[in-house]
PDB file of C-alpha atoms in Angstrom:
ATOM      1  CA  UNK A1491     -18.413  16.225 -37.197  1.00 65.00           C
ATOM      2  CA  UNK A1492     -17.620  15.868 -40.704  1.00 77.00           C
ATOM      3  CA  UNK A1493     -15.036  13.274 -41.773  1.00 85.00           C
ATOM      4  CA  UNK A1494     -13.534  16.143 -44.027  1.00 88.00           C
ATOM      5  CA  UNK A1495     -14.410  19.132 -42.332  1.00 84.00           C
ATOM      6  CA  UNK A1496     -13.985  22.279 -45.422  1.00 88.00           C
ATOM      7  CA  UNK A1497     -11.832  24.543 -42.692  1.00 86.00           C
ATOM      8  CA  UNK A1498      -9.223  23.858 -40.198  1.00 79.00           C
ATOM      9  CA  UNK A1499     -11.131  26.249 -38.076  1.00 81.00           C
ATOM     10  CA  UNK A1500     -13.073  25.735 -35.012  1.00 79.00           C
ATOM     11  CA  UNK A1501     -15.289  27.074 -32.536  1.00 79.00           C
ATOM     12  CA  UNK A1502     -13.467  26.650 -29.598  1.00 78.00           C
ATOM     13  CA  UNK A1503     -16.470  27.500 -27.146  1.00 77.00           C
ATOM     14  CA  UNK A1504     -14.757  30.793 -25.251  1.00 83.00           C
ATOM     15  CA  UNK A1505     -17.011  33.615 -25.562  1.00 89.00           C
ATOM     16  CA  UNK A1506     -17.540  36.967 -23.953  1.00 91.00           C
ATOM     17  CA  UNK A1507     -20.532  38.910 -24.389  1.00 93.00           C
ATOM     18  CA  UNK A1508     -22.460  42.518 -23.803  1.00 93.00           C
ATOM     19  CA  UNK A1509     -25.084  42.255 -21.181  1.00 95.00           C
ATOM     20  CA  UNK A1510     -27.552  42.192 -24.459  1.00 95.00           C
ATOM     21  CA  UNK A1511     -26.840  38.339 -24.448  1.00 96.00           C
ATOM     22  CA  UNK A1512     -29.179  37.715 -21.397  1.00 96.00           C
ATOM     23  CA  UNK A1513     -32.361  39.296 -23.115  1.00 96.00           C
ATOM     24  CA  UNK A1514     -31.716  37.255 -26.136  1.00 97.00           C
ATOM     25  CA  UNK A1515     -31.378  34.457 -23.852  1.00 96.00           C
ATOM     26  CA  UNK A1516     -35.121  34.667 -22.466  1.00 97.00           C
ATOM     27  CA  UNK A1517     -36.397  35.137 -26.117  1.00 97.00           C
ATOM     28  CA  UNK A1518     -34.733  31.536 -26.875  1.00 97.00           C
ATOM     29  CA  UNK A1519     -37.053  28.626 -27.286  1.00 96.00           C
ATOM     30  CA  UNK A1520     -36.180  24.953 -26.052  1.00 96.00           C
ATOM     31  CA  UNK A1521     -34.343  23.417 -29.423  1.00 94.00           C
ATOM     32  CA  UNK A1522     -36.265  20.234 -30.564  1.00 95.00           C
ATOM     33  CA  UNK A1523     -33.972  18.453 -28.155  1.00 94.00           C
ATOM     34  CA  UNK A1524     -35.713  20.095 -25.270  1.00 96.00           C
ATOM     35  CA  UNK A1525     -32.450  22.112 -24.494  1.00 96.00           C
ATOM     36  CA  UNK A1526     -31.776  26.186 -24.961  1.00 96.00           C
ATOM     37  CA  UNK A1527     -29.223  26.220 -27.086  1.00 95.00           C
ATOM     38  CA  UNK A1528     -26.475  29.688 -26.989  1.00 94.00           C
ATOM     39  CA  UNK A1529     -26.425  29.121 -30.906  1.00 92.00           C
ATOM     40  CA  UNK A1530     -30.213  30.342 -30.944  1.00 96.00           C
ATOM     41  CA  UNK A1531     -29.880  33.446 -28.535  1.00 97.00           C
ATOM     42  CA  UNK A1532     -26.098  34.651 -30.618  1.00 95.00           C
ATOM     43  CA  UNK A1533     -28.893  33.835 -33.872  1.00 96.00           C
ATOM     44  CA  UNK A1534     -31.305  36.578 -32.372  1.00 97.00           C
ATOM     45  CA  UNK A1535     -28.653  39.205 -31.650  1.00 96.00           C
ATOM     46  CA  UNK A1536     -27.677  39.015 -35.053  1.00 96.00           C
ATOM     47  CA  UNK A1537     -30.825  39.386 -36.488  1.00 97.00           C
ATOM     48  CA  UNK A1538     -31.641  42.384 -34.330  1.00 96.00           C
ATOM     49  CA  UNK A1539     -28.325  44.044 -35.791  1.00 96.00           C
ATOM     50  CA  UNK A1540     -25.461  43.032 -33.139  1.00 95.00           C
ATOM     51  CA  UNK A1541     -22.083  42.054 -34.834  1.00 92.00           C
ATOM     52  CA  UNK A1542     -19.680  39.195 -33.674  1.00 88.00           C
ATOM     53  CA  UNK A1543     -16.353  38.991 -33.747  1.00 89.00           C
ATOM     54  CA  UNK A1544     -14.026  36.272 -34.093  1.00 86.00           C
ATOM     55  CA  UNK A1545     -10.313  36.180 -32.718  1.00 87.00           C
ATOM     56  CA  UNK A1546      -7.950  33.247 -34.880  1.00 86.00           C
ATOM     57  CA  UNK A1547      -5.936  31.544 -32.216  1.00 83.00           C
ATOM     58  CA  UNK A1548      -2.071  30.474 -33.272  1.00 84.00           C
ATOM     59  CA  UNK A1549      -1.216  26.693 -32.094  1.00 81.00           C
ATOM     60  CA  UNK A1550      -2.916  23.801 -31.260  1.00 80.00           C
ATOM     61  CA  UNK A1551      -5.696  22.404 -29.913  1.00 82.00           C
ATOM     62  CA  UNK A1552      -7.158  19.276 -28.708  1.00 84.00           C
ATOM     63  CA  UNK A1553     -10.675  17.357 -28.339  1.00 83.00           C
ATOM     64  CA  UNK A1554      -9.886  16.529 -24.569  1.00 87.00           C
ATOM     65  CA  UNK A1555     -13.030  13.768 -24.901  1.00 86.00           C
ATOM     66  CA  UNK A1556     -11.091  10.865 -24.932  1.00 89.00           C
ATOM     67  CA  UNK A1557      -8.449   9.984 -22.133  1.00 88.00           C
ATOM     68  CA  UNK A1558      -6.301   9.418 -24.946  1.00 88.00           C
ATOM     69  CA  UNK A1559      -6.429  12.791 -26.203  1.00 91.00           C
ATOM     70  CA  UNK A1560      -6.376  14.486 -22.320  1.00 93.00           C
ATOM     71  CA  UNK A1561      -2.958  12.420 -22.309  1.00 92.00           C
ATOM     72  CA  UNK A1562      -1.649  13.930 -25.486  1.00 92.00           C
ATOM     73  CA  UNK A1563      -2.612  17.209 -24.587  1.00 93.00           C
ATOM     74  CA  UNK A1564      -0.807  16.580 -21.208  1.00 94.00           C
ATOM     75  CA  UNK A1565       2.517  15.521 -23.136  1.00 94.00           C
ATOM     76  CA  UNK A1566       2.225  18.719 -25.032  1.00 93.00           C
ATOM     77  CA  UNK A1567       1.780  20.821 -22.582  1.00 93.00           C
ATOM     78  CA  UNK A1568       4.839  19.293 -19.915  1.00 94.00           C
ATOM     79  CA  UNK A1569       7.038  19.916 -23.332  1.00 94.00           C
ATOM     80  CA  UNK A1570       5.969  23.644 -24.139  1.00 91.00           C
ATOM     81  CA  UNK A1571       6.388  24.416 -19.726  1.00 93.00           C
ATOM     82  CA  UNK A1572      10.042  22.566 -20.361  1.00 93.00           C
ATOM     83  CA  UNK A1573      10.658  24.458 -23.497  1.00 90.00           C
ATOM     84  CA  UNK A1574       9.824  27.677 -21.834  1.00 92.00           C
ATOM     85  CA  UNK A1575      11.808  27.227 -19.095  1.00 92.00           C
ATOM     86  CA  UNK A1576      14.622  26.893 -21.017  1.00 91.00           C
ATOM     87  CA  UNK A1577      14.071  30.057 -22.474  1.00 83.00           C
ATOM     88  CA  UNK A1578      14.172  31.706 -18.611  1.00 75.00           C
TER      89      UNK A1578
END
């Protein structure tokens, strides 16, 4: 990850797809890693003409990798269920 990425933006890794996904998925060759990689198989539907669309989420988000960030996102999360209950 770059130390100053050029976007606030991020691929947040939810994805729904036309049935077209699974025959790109058997065209897909193991990545030099040894692994078949989603990237590659979303690569070949747009080269055969598919379009993808993106949806920008409002709020925030969290890297959940670290017990440190699965607690802040925790915290945030007990405050937004208080603060909507509030509302109720």
């Amino acid at each position: 990850k770059p130390d100053d990425p050029p976007t606030n933006l991020v691929m947040t890794g939810f994805y729904t797809f036309s049935p077209a996904i699974f025959h790109a998925t058997r065209l897909v060759q193991p990545s030099d890693r040894g692994e078949y990689e989603l990237s590659d198989a979303i690569d070949l539907l747009i080269q055969s003409g598919r379009t993808i669309d993106a949806v920008e989420l409002e709020g925030w988000r969290i890297d959940v990798g670290y017990p440190e960030d699965r607690a802040e996102a925790e915290r945030r999360l007990r405050n937004a269920e208080e603060e909507a209950a509030s509302h109720v």
